[in-house]
Every structure is written in structure tokens, then in C-alpha cells.
Amino acid sequence: MKLQPDRLDVQSILGYGPGWVGLARNGVGEKIERSVIIGSRGELVDWDCTRFEDLTPEHFHQLAAYRSELVLFGSGRRLRFPPPAHLRSLMAHRIGIETMDTLAACRTYNILAGEGRHVMVALLIEPAN
């Protein structure tokens, strides 16, 4: 049996650690040290938030505008759920949302994007201490 290595044809997350994620897009690696929205269709947008406590409904409304089938929310170093009121715009557009810590969201994004799904990941990147 001949095995072929997996190859993502979409931007993918190459690595992650406290205060950063590594992104591969168009064959080039980039280290990102700020909160960011990454999409399987090439989206890369700064997400203006550095602390979970500063999230507002507007942050999630911004995600709804992409009309993806699923949003992964990486809530930082630990799992924290946003208030349901923050998610109203996603629910109104029938967009699924899954909350997990940022590292789990990175791994899950790669799997779903590699399957050809239209997925967005919103990563809360907290400064490394």
C-alpha cells in the first residue's frame, strides 16, 4: 500500500504556544502574536481583543458576517464560555459555534479545513507571561 502524506490546500496552523500561533498560507509561514480570525477560504483578520473579559457581542457579530458553516472559538489558555447573549448573531444566521481552549481550536480547525469545510476559527491569543 502506498501512503501519501496529508496536504492541506488551505491555510493551516503549523504550531502554537503561549502567546502565538504559526500560520502557513500561500506556502509561507507566519508567526502571529495577536488575537486573530482565520478562515478556511483564506481569511486572516485581526480580532481586537486580548482578554476574555473584554469580549462583547460585537466580536461575535463580526464572525457571523463570514457566513461560515461553523465557528471555532479558542477562549485562551483555558476553556471559558462566552455569555449566550454574545452569540445571538451567530444563532440568528444558523452558524454553529464550538468553544474550546485556543490550542484545541487550532487542532480542530486544521482537521475541519482539511476536510474542505467552510470553517472560521477565532483565536484569543493572550500575552505570554
mmCIF file of N, CA and C in Angstrom, residues 61-108:
data_model
loop_
_atom_site.group_PDB
_atom_site.id
_atom_site.type_symbol
_atom_site.label_atom_id
_atom_site.label_comp_id
_atom_site.label_asym_id
_atom_site.label_seq_id
_atom_site.Cartn_x
_atom_site.Cartn_y
_atom_site.Cartn_z
ATOM 1 N N HIS A 61 -20.509 39.133 16.383
ATOM 2 C CA HIS A 61 -21.221 39.637 15.211
ATOM 3 C C HIS A 61 -20.265 39.716 14.014
ATOM 4 N N GLN A 62 -19.033 40.111 14.273
ATOM 5 C CA GLN A 62 -18.011 40.160 13.230
ATOM 6 C C GLN A 62 -17.830 38.774 12.598
ATOM 7 N N LEU A 63 -17.881 37.723 13.391
ATOM 8 C CA LEU A 63 -17.723 36.359 12.880
ATOM 9 C C LEU A 63 -18.916 35.936 12.026
ATOM 10 N N ALA A 64 -20.104 36.371 12.402
ATOM 11 C CA ALA A 64 -21.307 35.994 11.660
ATOM 12 C C ALA A 64 -21.282 36.518 10.233
ATOM 13 N N ALA A 65 -20.598 37.622 10.010
ATOM 14 C CA ALA A 65 -20.553 38.227 8.671
ATOM 15 C C ALA A 65 -19.886 37.319 7.638
ATOM 16 N N TYR A 66 -19.077 36.367 8.069
ATOM 17 C CA TYR A 66 -18.390 35.479 7.125
ATOM 18 C C TYR A 66 -19.271 34.339 6.629
ATOM 19 N N ARG A 67 -20.400 34.120 7.274
ATOM 20 C CA ARG A 67 -21.369 33.097 6.854
ATOM 21 C C ARG A 67 -20.743 31.714 6.683
ATOM 22 N N SER A 68 -19.846 31.362 7.582
ATOM 23 C CA SER A 68 -19.260 30.026 7.535
ATOM 24 C C SER A 68 -20.261 29.023 8.098
ATOM 25 N N GLU A 69 -19.976 27.751 7.907
ATOM 26 C CA GLU A 69 -20.878 26.754 8.467
ATOM 27 C C GLU A 69 -20.614 26.519 9.949
ATOM 28 N N LEU A 70 -19.401 26.851 10.400
ATOM 29 C CA LEU A 70 -19.039 26.630 11.789
ATOM 30 C C LEU A 70 -17.977 27.627 12.221
ATOM 31 N N VAL A 71 -18.089 28.098 13.456
ATOM 32 C CA VAL A 71 -17.081 28.951 14.072
ATOM 33 C C VAL A 71 -16.501 28.193 15.259
ATOM 34 N N LEU A 72 -15.185 28.139 15.315
ATOM 35 C CA LEU A 72 -14.488 27.602 16.475
ATOM 36 C C LEU A 72 -13.973 28.793 17.266
ATOM 37 N N PHE A 73 -14.285 28.836 18.536
ATOM 38 C CA PHE A 73 -13.810 29.923 19.390
ATOM 39 C C PHE A 73 -12.760 29.376 20.334
ATOM 40 N N GLY A 74 -11.528 29.835 20.179
ATOM 41 C CA GLY A 74 -10.444 29.480 21.079
ATOM 42 C C GLY A 74 -10.387 30.500 22.201
ATOM 43 N N SER A 75 -10.779 30.091 23.403
ATOM 44 C CA SER A 75 -11.008 31.026 24.509
ATOM 45 C C SER A 75 -9.761 31.367 25.329
ATOM 46 N N GLY A 76 -8.593 31.055 24.818
ATOM 47 C CA GLY A 76 -7.366 31.369 25.548
ATOM 48 C C GLY A 76 -6.753 30.113 26.133
ATOM 49 N N ARG A 77 -5.957 30.271 27.177
ATOM 50 C CA ARG A 77 -5.240 29.140 27.779
ATOM 51 C C ARG A 77 -6.166 28.124 28.426
ATOM 52 N N ARG A 78 -7.350 28.569 28.831
ATOM 53 C CA ARG A 78 -8.288 27.637 29.466
ATOM 54 C C ARG A 78 -9.668 27.788 28.829
ATOM 55 N N LEU A 79 -10.472 26.789 29.026
ATOM 56 C CA LEU A 79 -11.815 26.764 28.457
ATOM 57 C C LEU A 79 -12.729 27.702 29.227
ATOM 58 N N ARG A 80 -13.298 28.679 28.500
ATOM 59 C CA ARG A 80 -14.256 29.628 29.071
ATOM 60 C C ARG A 80 -15.332 29.869 28.026
ATOM 61 N N PHE A 81 -16.565 29.875 28.445
ATOM 62 C CA PHE A 81 -17.689 30.029 27.527
ATOM 63 C C PHE A 81 -18.198 31.468 27.533
ATOM 64 N N PRO A 82 -18.384 32.057 26.360
ATOM 65 C CA PRO A 82 -18.957 33.408 26.306
ATOM 66 C C PRO A 82 -20.431 33.372 26.708
ATOM 67 N N PRO A 83 -20.945 34.477 27.218
ATOM 68 C CA PRO A 83 -22.371 34.532 27.565
ATOM 69 C C PRO A 83 -23.231 34.277 26.318
ATOM 70 N N PRO A 84 -24.336 33.568 26.473
ATOM 71 C CA PRO A 84 -25.203 33.292 25.324
ATOM 72 C C PRO A 84 -25.630 34.549 24.565
ATOM 73 N N ALA A 85 -25.803 35.654 25.242
ATOM 74 C CA ALA A 85 -26.203 36.895 24.571
ATOM 75 C C ALA A 85 -25.162 37.334 23.541
ATOM 76 N N HIS A 86 -23.899 37.002 23.766
ATOM 77 C CA HIS A 86 -22.841 37.353 22.810
ATOM 78 C C HIS A 86 -22.987 36.586 21.498
ATOM 79 N N LEU A 87 -23.659 35.452 21.531
ATOM 80 C CA LEU A 87 -23.715 34.549 20.381
ATOM 81 C C LEU A 87 -24.981 34.709 19.542
ATOM 82 N N ARG A 88 -25.808 35.671 19.880
ATOM 83 C CA ARG A 88 -27.101 35.827 19.194
ATOM 84 C C ARG A 88 -26.970 35.976 17.675
ATOM 85 N N SER A 89 -26.001 36.756 17.219
ATOM 86 C CA SER A 89 -25.885 36.965 15.769
ATOM 87 C C SER A 89 -25.492 35.674 15.057
ATOM 88 N N LEU A 90 -24.668 34.854 15.679
ATOM 89 C CA LEU A 90 -24.328 33.564 15.067
ATOM 90 C C LEU A 90 -25.557 32.658 15.016
ATOM 91 N N MET A 91 -26.295 32.621 16.104
ATOM 92 C CA MET A 91 -27.502 31.791 16.135
ATOM 93 C C MET A 91 -28.537 32.277 15.130
ATOM 94 N N ALA A 92 -28.676 33.580 14.980
ATOM 95 C CA ALA A 92 -29.649 34.136 14.038
ATOM 96 C C ALA A 92 -29.326 33.746 12.600
ATOM 97 N N HIS A 93 -28.044 33.555 12.311
ATOM 98 C CA HIS A 93 -27.631 33.142 10.961
ATOM 99 C C HIS A 93 -27.456 31.630 10.840
ATOM 100 N N ARG A 94 -27.852 30.913 11.885
ATOM 101 C CA ARG A 94 -27.770 29.451 11.909
ATOM 102 C C ARG A 94 -26.341 28.955 11.687
ATOM 103 N N ILE A 95 -25.405 29.640 12.325
ATOM 104 C CA ILE A 95 -23.994 29.274 12.260
ATOM 105 C C ILE A 95 -23.635 28.578 13.568
ATOM 106 N N GLY A 96 -23.109 27.378 13.460
ATOM 107 C CA GLY A 96 -22.710 26.640 14.650
ATOM 108 C C GLY A 96 -21.475 27.258 15.290
ATOM 109 N N ILE A 97 -21.366 27.125 16.603
ATOM 110 C CA ILE A 97 -20.174 27.604 17.312
ATOM 111 C C ILE A 97 -19.758 26.552 18.328
ATOM 112 N N GLU A 98 -18.472 26.303 18.369
ATOM 113 C CA GLU A 98 -17.883 25.393 19.348
ATOM 114 C C GLU A 98 -16.827 26.172 20.112
ATOM 115 N N THR A 99 -16.859 26.071 21.413
ATOM 116 C CA THR A 99 -15.891 26.757 22.267
ATOM 117 C C THR A 99 -14.924 25.732 22.835
ATOM 118 N N MET A 100 -13.649 26.068 22.787
ATOM 119 C CA MET A 100 -12.596 25.222 23.359
ATOM 120 C C MET A 100 -11.412 26.106 23.679
ATOM 121 N N ASP A 101 -10.418 25.569 24.378
ATOM 122 C CA ASP A 101 -9.238 26.399 24.603
ATOM 123 C C ASP A 101 -8.550 26.640 23.258
ATOM 124 N N THR A 102 -7.691 27.635 23.199
ATOM 125 C CA THR A 102 -7.091 28.040 21.922
ATOM 126 C C THR A 102 -6.299 26.921 21.265
ATOM 127 N N LEU A 103 -5.563 26.143 22.030
ATOM 128 C CA LEU A 103 -4.772 25.067 21.427
ATOM 129 C C LEU A 103 -5.656 24.005 20.797
ATOM 130 N N ALA A 104 -6.747 23.627 21.452
ATOM 131 C CA ALA A 104 -7.681 22.659 20.885
ATOM 132 C C ALA A 104 -8.361 23.232 19.639
ATOM 133 N N ALA A 105 -8.675 24.514 19.656
ATOM 134 C CA ALA A 105 -9.300 25.146 18.492
ATOM 135 C C ALA A 105 -8.359 25.115 17.286
ATOM 136 N N CYS A 106 -7.065 25.299 17.511
ATOM 137 C CA CYS A 106 -6.082 25.222 16.418
ATOM 138 C C CYS A 106 -6.094 23.839 15.784
ATOM 139 N N ARG A 107 -6.041 22.805 16.602
ATOM 140 C CA ARG A 107 -6.030 21.430 16.087
ATOM 141 C C ARG A 107 -7.316 21.114 15.334
ATOM 142 N N THR A 108 -8.445 21.507 15.904
ATOM 143 C CA THR A 108 -9.741 21.208 15.290
ATOM 144 C C THR A 108 -9.903 21.952 13.966
#
